[in-house]
Amino acid sequence: MTVLLKTLGFSVALILVFTAVSYVLPQMKGEAPVDREVDVGALTMDSFIALGKDLYQGKGTCTLCHNQLGRAPDLLAFNVEKESLQRMADSRYQGKAKDTEGYLRESMLDPNIYVVSGFGKKGSNDTESPMPAIDKPPVQLSAMEIDAIIAYLQHKDGNTVTVALPTETSSVAAAQEKTVAEIPPLAQSPEEAIAKFGCAACHSILETESTVGPNLNDVATRLSIDQIRDSIIAPTAVIAEGYPPIMPDLSERMTIKELEIIVQFLAKQTKGQS
């Protein structure tokens, strides 16, 4: 009886110690992109450009790949206006844009129309871009938000901003359009889930290679299934050594089923990087 009481007492004390430690340790929480309510009537061109900058660095997740790490062209490192004109003059360009504004919008809505040399998916000979269409999940920017990013990219180099400020009418139309498209189809397979949430934009997985984030083709050799799940739910809680803390929190955009599809798939990935 005495032994039993001592064992129970020790167990309770141990639980209390761990509970106390959990409150003492600093708590880390991933910050999911936040939808901002925009007062269209109060927008000025300056505030519209500032909105575009916020979207570029935040909800649009552009900096995940467009940075100095080389996954995609670093749009902040060169004059986007001049570069866009050169790309439109490239014999490989098959798009319909007539000016820089059109080219930038086209490249965000249909990234496969023109892939900058050296930035295509492996084996595609630069005919297929790893970038997802940003008006679709997981990014899913509105037409007004895309225009704001274009305005920011034009303005940052001192070029003329050709994008028109949104009006109340265009805002209402965009809201109606968003309502219709706001429920994306659920992913039914690992391939669909990985494509839907843009995992391949930063990670080597399936047939795509990227060094922005850790290689997922062998993730099961490094992480347990619970650690894989945690890394998606709270991506900033533990950062893999040598990689930037830039993975967005996708947990609020995934259903539990989609999360488990990805987790179960990754938990079987033991291949080395090809």
PDB file of C-alpha atoms in Angstrom, residues 33-39 43 47-55 59 142 144-145 178:
ATOM      1  CA  PRO A  33      -1.681  35.265 -43.322  1.00  0.00           C
ATOM      2  CA  VAL A  34      -4.571  37.481 -42.335  1.00  0.00           C
ATOM      3  CA  ASP A  35      -7.249  38.771 -44.658  1.00  0.00           C
ATOM      4  CA  ARG A  36      -7.482  42.541 -44.376  1.00  0.00           C
ATOM      5  CA  GLU A  37     -10.686  44.460 -44.804  1.00  0.00           C
ATOM      6  CA  VAL A  38      -9.957  47.189 -47.344  1.00  0.00           C
ATOM      7  CA  ASP A  39     -11.988  50.391 -47.448  1.00  0.00           C
ATOM      8  CA  LEU A  43      -7.698  54.089 -50.865  1.00  0.00           C
ATOM      9  CA  SER A  47      -1.984  53.237 -49.615  1.00  0.00           C
ATOM     10  CA  PHE A  48      -2.752  50.906 -52.525  1.00  0.00           C
ATOM     11  CA  ILE A  49       0.978  50.454 -53.161  1.00  0.00           C
ATOM     12  CA  ALA A  50       1.548  49.897 -49.432  1.00  0.00           C
ATOM     13  CA  LEU A  51      -1.182  47.255 -49.506  1.00  0.00           C
ATOM     14  CA  GLY A  52       0.627  45.599 -52.403  1.00  0.00           C
ATOM     15  CA  LYS A  53       3.865  45.530 -50.417  1.00  0.00           C
ATOM     16  CA  ASP A  54       2.098  43.920 -47.451  1.00  0.00           C
ATOM     17  CA  LEU A  55       0.535  41.314 -49.716  1.00  0.00           C
ATOM     18  CA  LYS A  59      -0.572  36.758 -47.721  1.00  0.00           C
ATOM     19  CA  SER A 142      -8.416  38.534 -55.316  1.00  0.00           C
ATOM     20  CA  MET A 144      -7.765  43.745 -56.398  1.00  0.00           C
ATOM     21  CA  GLU A 145      -4.974  42.183 -54.354  1.00  0.00           C
ATOM     22  CA  LYS A 178     -14.603  35.432 -54.592  1.00  0.00           C
TER      23      LYS A 178
END
